[in-house]
Short mmCIF file of C-alpha atoms in Angstrom, two decimals:
data_model
loop_
_atom_site.label_atom_id
_atom_site.label_comp_id
_atom_site.label_asym_id
_atom_site.label_seq_id
_atom_site.Cartn_x
_atom_site.Cartn_y
_atom_site.Cartn_z
CA MET A 1 -46.48 17.50 76.15
CA HIS A 2 -46.59 14.12 77.95
CA SER A 3 -49.18 15.44 80.37
CA ILE A 4 -51.79 15.71 77.60
CA LEU A 5 -50.99 12.48 75.78
CA PRO A 6 -52.30 8.98 76.48
CA ALA A 7 -49.84 6.40 77.74
CA ALA A 8 -47.34 4.78 75.40
CA ALA A 9 -48.37 1.72 73.41
CA PRO A 10 -48.08 -1.44 75.52
CA ARG A 11 -45.80 -4.34 74.70
CA SER A 12 -47.73 -7.43 73.66
CA ALA A 13 -46.57 -11.02 74.04
CA HIS A 14 -48.78 -12.24 71.19
CA PRO A 15 -49.42 -9.30 68.86
CA SER A 16 -49.78 -11.17 65.56
CA ARG A 17 -52.41 -13.17 63.69
CA PRO A 18 -52.31 -14.88 60.28
CA VAL A 19 -52.44 -12.21 57.56
CA ALA A 20 -51.34 -14.12 54.44
CA HIS A 21 -50.89 -17.66 53.18
CA LEU A 22 -48.33 -19.02 50.77
CA VAL A 23 -50.42 -21.31 48.56
CA ARG A 24 -48.94 -23.96 46.26
CA GLY A 25 -51.22 -26.16 44.17
CA GLY A 26 -54.24 -25.23 46.26
CA VAL A 27 -52.56 -26.19 49.55
CA VAL A 28 -51.36 -23.73 52.19
CA GLU A 29 -47.60 -24.24 52.32
CA GLY A 30 -46.74 -21.38 54.67
CA VAL A 31 -48.33 -18.73 56.85
CA HIS A 32 -47.27 -15.14 57.46
CA TYR A 33 -48.37 -13.58 60.74
CA GLY A 34 -48.73 -9.87 61.43
CA SER A 35 -51.03 -6.99 62.27
CA VAL A 36 -53.14 -4.67 60.11
CA VAL A 37 -55.18 -1.57 60.82
CA VAL A 38 -57.45 0.46 58.53
CA LEU A 39 -58.57 3.95 59.54
CA ASP A 40 -61.68 5.64 58.22
CA ALA A 41 -61.58 9.29 57.14
CA ASP A 42 -62.78 10.38 60.58
CA GLY A 43 -59.84 8.62 62.25
CA THR A 44 -61.73 5.68 63.68
CA ALA A 45 -60.36 2.20 63.10
CA GLY A 46 -62.63 0.49 60.56
CA PHE A 47 -61.02 -2.83 61.40
CA ARG A 48 -58.02 -4.29 63.12
CA LEU A 49 -56.22 -7.59 62.69
CA GLY A 50 -53.76 -8.80 65.29
CA ASP A 51 -52.78 -6.17 67.85
CA PRO A 52 -52.16 -2.82 66.10
CA GLU A 53 -51.99 -1.06 69.48
CA ALA A 54 -48.88 -2.99 70.57
CA ALA A 55 -45.56 -1.15 70.55
CA PHE A 56 -43.35 -1.90 67.55
CA TYR A 57 -40.57 -0.28 65.52
CA PRO A 58 -41.85 1.36 62.31
CA ARG A 59 -38.34 1.50 60.86
CA SER A 60 -38.20 3.61 57.68
CA ALA A 61 -41.99 3.92 57.54
CA LEU A 62 -41.44 6.67 60.14
CA LYS A 63 -39.43 8.82 57.71
CA PRO A 64 -42.35 11.01 56.57
CA VAL A 65 -42.88 11.91 60.25
CA GLN A 66 -39.19 12.67 60.69
CA ALA A 67 -39.33 14.87 57.58
CA VAL A 68 -42.30 16.81 59.00
CA ALA A 69 -40.30 17.38 62.19
CA MET A 70 -37.44 18.85 60.18
CA VAL A 71 -39.72 21.12 58.15
CA ARG A 72 -41.32 22.31 61.39
CA ALA A 73 -37.78 23.11 62.60
CA GLY A 74 -37.13 25.26 59.54
CA LEU A 75 -35.86 22.90 56.84
CA PRO A 76 -36.47 24.90 53.63
CA LEU A 77 -36.55 21.97 51.18
CA ASP A 78 -39.42 21.19 48.82
CA GLY A 79 -40.01 19.01 45.79
CA ASP A 80 -37.53 16.27 44.96
CA LEU A 81 -35.11 17.13 47.75
CA LEU A 82 -37.80 17.06 50.43
CA SER A 83 -38.95 13.71 49.05
CA LEU A 84 -35.37 12.49 49.34
CA ALA A 85 -35.30 13.66 52.97
CA ALA A 86 -38.07 11.10 53.63
CA ALA A 87 -36.54 8.42 51.41
CA SER A 88 -35.27 4.89 51.67
CA HIS A 89 -33.64 5.35 48.31
CA SER A 90 -32.20 2.79 45.92
CA GLY A 91 -28.78 4.41 45.56
CA GLU A 92 -29.34 5.64 42.02
CA GLU A 93 -27.19 8.53 40.82
CA ARG A 94 -30.10 10.97 41.18
CA HIS A 95 -30.35 10.01 44.86
CA LEU A 96 -26.67 10.51 45.50
CA ASP A 97 -26.72 13.80 43.60
CA GLY A 98 -29.74 14.93 45.64
CA ALA A 99 -28.00 14.17 48.92
CA ARG A 100 -24.97 16.13 47.73
CA ARG A 101 -27.20 19.08 46.82
CA ILE A 102 -28.73 19.12 50.30
CA LEU A 103 -25.29 19.05 51.89
CA GLN A 104 -24.06 21.81 49.57
CA ARG A 105 -26.98 24.03 50.57
CA ALA A 106 -25.91 23.53 54.17
CA GLY A 107 -22.27 24.25 53.36
CA LEU A 108 -21.36 20.70 54.36
CA THR A 109 -19.84 17.60 52.76
CA GLU A 110 -20.24 13.84 52.84
CA ASP A 111 -17.67 13.75 55.64
CA HIS A 112 -20.25 15.31 57.98
CA LEU A 113 -22.66 12.38 57.54
CA ARG A 114 -22.85 9.90 60.43
CA ASN A 115 -24.97 7.21 58.80
CA VAL A 116 -23.41 3.79 58.24
CA PRO A 117 -21.51 3.35 54.93
CA ASP A 118 -23.24 0.84 52.69
CA LEU A 119 -23.68 -0.30 49.10
CA PRO A 120 -26.73 0.84 47.11
CA PHE A 121 -29.99 -0.83 48.14
CA ASP A 122 -31.20 -1.71 44.62
CA PRO A 123 -29.62 -5.02 43.47
CA ALA A 124 -28.99 -3.88 39.88
CA VAL A 125 -27.55 -0.55 41.00
CA ARG A 126 -25.45 -2.36 43.59
CA ASP A 127 -24.06 -4.81 41.01
CA THR A 128 -23.05 -1.96 38.71
CA TRP A 129 -21.47 -0.15 41.66
CA VAL A 130 -19.41 -3.21 42.66
CA ARG A 131 -18.32 -3.94 39.09
CA ALA A 132 -16.98 -0.38 38.96
CA GLY A 133 -14.82 -1.20 41.97
CA ARG A 134 -16.70 1.09 44.34
CA GLY A 135 -17.02 0.23 48.03
CA PRO A 136 -19.53 1.14 50.75
CA SER A 137 -20.38 4.83 50.93
CA ARG A 138 -22.38 7.04 53.28
CA LEU A 139 -24.02 8.69 50.26
CA ALA A 140 -25.00 5.33 48.77
CA GLN A 141 -26.62 4.14 52.00
CA ASN A 142 -30.40 4.31 51.61
CA CYS A 143 -30.93 6.88 54.40
CA SER A 144 -28.40 9.46 53.18
CA GLY A 145 -31.09 11.93 52.12
CA LYS A 146 -32.59 11.90 55.62
CA HIS A 147 -29.19 12.33 57.22
CA ALA A 148 -28.23 15.19 54.90
CA ALA A 149 -31.52 16.91 55.75
CA MET A 150 -30.93 16.34 59.47
CA LEU A 151 -27.53 18.02 59.20
CA TYR A 152 -29.05 20.92 57.23
CA THR A 153 -31.75 21.35 59.88
CA ALA A 154 -29.19 21.31 62.68
CA LYS A 155 -26.97 23.82 60.87
CA LEU A 156 -29.88 26.22 60.31
CA ASN A 157 -30.77 26.13 64.00
CA GLY A 158 -27.21 26.55 65.24
CA TRP A 159 -27.22 23.08 66.78
CA SER A 160 -24.08 20.95 67.01
CA LEU A 161 -23.36 18.66 64.07
CA ASP A 162 -21.08 15.89 65.30
CA ASP A 163 -23.70 14.48 67.67
CA TYR A 164 -26.85 15.08 65.61
CA LEU A 165 -27.83 11.40 66.07
CA ASP A 166 -27.78 11.53 69.86
CA PRO A 167 -31.35 11.05 71.19
CA ALA A 168 -30.70 14.01 73.54
CA HIS A 169 -29.75 16.31 70.66
CA PRO A 170 -32.24 19.17 70.04
CA LEU A 171 -32.94 17.82 66.56
CA GLN A 172 -33.87 14.36 67.82
CA GLN A 173 -35.91 15.86 70.65
CA ALA A 174 -37.85 17.81 68.01
CA VAL A 175 -38.37 14.59 66.05
CA ALA A 176 -39.63 12.80 69.17
CA GLU A 177 -42.08 15.63 69.88
CA THR A 178 -43.43 15.42 66.34
CA VAL A 179 -43.76 11.63 66.55
CA GLU A 180 -45.84 12.00 69.71
CA ASP A 181 -47.86 14.87 68.26
CA LEU A 182 -48.80 13.07 65.04
CA THR A 183 -49.36 9.62 66.56
CA GLY A 184 -51.24 11.01 69.56
CA ARG A 185 -49.37 8.71 71.92
CA ARG A 186 -46.16 8.78 73.93
CA VAL A 187 -43.12 7.05 72.48
CA ALA A 188 -42.88 3.60 74.09
CA THR A 189 -39.10 3.27 73.89
CA VAL A 190 -36.14 4.52 71.87
CA THR A 191 -33.42 2.45 70.21
CA VAL A 192 -31.07 2.86 67.23
CA ASP A 193 -32.13 2.23 63.64
CA GLY A 194 -29.86 0.49 61.14
CA CYS A 195 -28.57 3.81 59.78
CA GLY A 196 -27.63 5.05 63.26
CA ALA A 197 -30.54 7.46 63.83
CA PRO A 198 -32.80 7.19 66.90
CA LEU A 199 -35.78 4.90 66.30
CA PHE A 200 -39.00 5.47 68.21
CA ALA A 201 -41.36 2.64 69.12
CA VAL A 202 -45.02 3.47 68.55
CA SER A 203 -48.15 1.47 67.80
CA LEU A 204 -49.17 0.43 64.29
CA GLU A 205 -52.41 2.37 64.73
CA GLY A 206 -50.44 5.41 65.89
CA LEU A 207 -48.26 5.19 62.79
CA ALA A 208 -51.36 5.05 60.59
CA ARG A 209 -52.78 8.13 62.34
CA ALA A 210 -49.53 10.03 61.88
CA VAL A 211 -49.29 9.36 58.16
CA ALA A 212 -53.02 10.04 57.73
CA ARG A 213 -52.47 13.49 59.24
CA ILE A 214 -49.57 14.08 56.87
CA ALA A 215 -51.53 12.94 53.80
CA ALA A 216 -54.52 15.11 54.75
CA GLY A 217 -52.47 18.15 55.77
CA ALA A 218 -53.77 21.60 54.88
CA PRO A 219 -51.99 23.44 52.04
CA GLY A 220 -48.81 25.18 53.16
CA THR A 221 -48.37 23.14 56.35
CA PRO A 222 -45.23 21.05 56.94
CA GLU A 223 -47.41 17.96 56.68
CA ARG A 224 -48.75 18.91 53.27
CA ARG A 225 -45.32 19.92 52.00
CA VAL A 226 -43.92 16.49 52.84
CA ALA A 227 -46.94 14.68 51.40
CA ASP A 228 -46.88 16.65 48.15
CA ALA A 229 -43.14 16.16 47.74
CA MET A 230 -43.36 12.38 48.18
CA ARG A 231 -46.46 11.98 46.01
CA THR A 232 -45.00 14.10 43.20
CA HIS A 233 -41.51 12.60 43.40
CA ALA A 234 -42.28 9.01 44.36
CA GLU A 235 -39.14 7.61 42.74
CA MET A 236 -37.00 10.06 44.71
CA ALA A 237 -38.48 8.67 47.93
CA SER A 238 -37.70 5.13 46.78
CA GLY A 239 -36.37 4.28 43.32
CA ALA A 240 -37.14 3.07 39.82
CA GLY A 241 -39.13 -0.15 39.89
CA ARG A 242 -39.85 -0.02 43.62
CA ASP A 243 -43.31 -1.21 44.67
CA VAL A 244 -43.95 1.77 46.97
CA ALA A 245 -43.49 4.22 44.07
CA ALA A 246 -45.69 2.09 41.82
CA LEU A 247 -48.38 2.05 44.50
CA MET A 248 -48.40 5.85 44.72
CA ARG A 249 -48.68 6.11 40.94
CA ALA A 250 -51.50 3.57 40.81
CA VAL A 251 -53.72 5.24 43.44
CA PRO A 252 -54.25 9.00 42.93
CA GLY A 253 -53.30 11.04 45.98
CA LEU A 254 -51.91 8.08 47.90
CA LEU A 255 -48.95 8.67 50.22
CA ALA A 256 -47.06 5.45 50.91
CA LYS A 257 -43.89 4.47 52.72
CA ASP A 258 -42.30 1.11 53.37
CA GLY A 259 -39.93 0.02 56.12
CA PHE A 260 -37.62 -2.90 56.80
CA GLU A 261 -39.03 -5.92 58.64
CA GLY A 262 -42.30 -5.95 56.73
CA VAL A 263 -43.72 -2.52 57.57
CA GLN A 264 -45.96 -0.53 55.23
CA VAL A 265 -48.14 2.52 55.71
CA ALA A 266 -50.35 4.28 53.16
CA ALA A 267 -52.83 7.15 53.44
CA LEU A 268 -55.24 9.05 51.20
CA PRO A 269 -55.84 12.83 51.14
CA ASP A 270 -59.15 12.47 53.01
CA GLY A 271 -57.46 10.77 55.98
CA ARG A 272 -58.21 7.14 55.20
CA ALA A 273 -55.13 5.10 56.02
CA VAL A 274 -53.76 1.58 56.38
CA ALA A 275 -50.73 0.23 58.21
CA VAL A 276 -49.25 -3.25 58.01
CA LYS A 277 -46.59 -5.09 60.00
CA ILE A 278 -45.53 -8.57 58.86
CA ALA A 279 -44.19 -10.33 61.96
CA ASP A 280 -41.44 -12.30 60.19
CA GLY A 281 -40.35 -9.24 58.20
CA ALA A 282 -41.14 -10.85 54.84
CA GLY A 283 -41.41 -8.34 52.04
CA ARG A 284 -43.32 -10.82 49.91
CA ALA A 285 -46.34 -10.59 52.22
CA ARG A 286 -46.16 -6.82 52.83
CA VAL A 287 -47.41 -5.68 49.42
CA PRO A 288 -50.42 -8.03 48.89
CA VAL A 289 -51.59 -7.50 52.48
CA THR A 290 -51.34 -3.73 52.02
CA ALA A 291 -53.31 -3.96 48.78
CA ALA A 292 -56.02 -6.00 50.52
CA ALA A 293 -56.17 -3.45 53.35
CA LEU A 294 -56.49 -0.61 50.84
CA THR A 295 -59.54 -2.27 49.29
CA HIS A 296 -61.12 -2.21 52.76
CA ALA A 297 -60.28 1.49 52.87
CA GLY A 298 -62.37 1.96 49.73
CA VAL A 299 -59.70 1.98 47.03
CA ASP A 300 -60.90 0.60 43.70
CA PRO A 301 -59.55 -2.99 43.52
CA SER A 302 -58.86 -2.58 39.80
CA ARG A 303 -56.09 -0.14 40.70
CA LEU A 304 -54.42 -2.76 42.89
CA THR A 305 -54.26 -5.80 40.61
CA ALA A 306 -50.52 -5.30 40.08
CA PHE A 307 -49.95 -5.68 43.82
CA ALA A 308 -51.47 -9.12 44.32
CA GLY A 309 -48.09 -10.57 45.31
CA GLU A 310 -45.39 -12.70 43.77
CA THR A 311 -46.30 -15.87 41.90
CA VAL A 312 -45.21 -19.27 43.18
CA LEU A 313 -43.62 -21.31 40.38
CA GLY A 314 -43.43 -25.04 39.92
CA GLY A 315 -41.32 -26.30 37.06
CA GLY A 316 -41.27 -22.78 35.68
CA ARG A 317 -45.03 -22.33 35.58
CA PRO A 318 -47.41 -20.61 38.04
CA VAL A 319 -48.82 -22.96 40.67
CA GLY A 320 -49.78 -20.55 43.44
CA GLY A 321 -48.95 -17.33 45.21
CA ILE A 322 -49.22 -15.19 48.31
CA ARG A 323 -52.85 -14.81 49.35
CA PRO A 324 -54.08 -12.41 52.07
CA VAL A 325 -56.32 -14.19 54.58
CA ALA A 326 -59.87 -14.50 53.34
CA GLY A 327 -61.95 -11.47 54.17
CA LEU A 328 -59.24 -9.68 56.16
CA GLY A 329 -61.94 -7.52 57.78
CA VAL A 330 -63.91 -10.55 59.02
CA ALA A 331 -60.71 -12.10 60.34
CA ALA A 332 -59.92 -8.86 62.09
CA GLU A 333 -63.25 -8.75 63.89
CA THR A 334 -62.76 -12.34 65.04
CA ALA A 335 -59.19 -11.74 66.19
CA CYS A 336 -60.14 -8.69 68.23
CA ALA A 337 -63.29 -10.09 69.78
#
């Protein structure tokens, strides 16, 4: 398929621009750099900030694409379990139970998982886990749903199980093909994600296009199945109290996925989409910048007031907060001129 695809995203020495300010008492105390892209329903970029065509690692924001690849390869999951297959979950009992159910359907056990053992991602869940004397677990690690689904997909296709994370494995080759199909660009490079799975470098704009295609997928397609599962079971794809689940509940039809190191992507059923990468990986800037980008995509700002960002306190009272750069769209035009 490489012969019909444009070249891979280039590496950029200076891909970022200011996207948000930390304001205290009316003075800018800190600056977060990054890149933002907003796609219109027809797939054109309505605006860009920074360099959204530079190669970067989407981290867990790529999971909806990986889930589509597995469904294309025959994964028969739907509903909450398909949402879990695309999850960066909090380690709640429902998440662990879901991963067990996927493994049971495949006739496998936790011992077949090759993700890295870890404690639950959610701080409150993790504290309860530790107080109970429990240690790191492959099931508790936030990618266990994806790994269980990968094993199930490999088992259904008669592929080997022990090496399902090898980039040369048929499963990972199928994932790479789907990444290139949905982004419309070649993979720039391949490395290893924190959980041990192959991680494909793409552009921020390519990631937005991929998730837009998933969110706007026709009924019955693998894309639509993944989108519907995540939108209907947002807490299964994340967890109770997580901002990405709250964002999907706040905006009807929105498909959203976060990723480590300040990555966020969100798309509407008509193909409008936004993607954000915060250069320093700060989660505190990811949400308000995403909300600002969604307003440029036409989302009613009143639905996004809860995502304005954390408040800066002084002496226990509010004195500032995280503020996306003024006008975002205007800044983008200037940065790209």
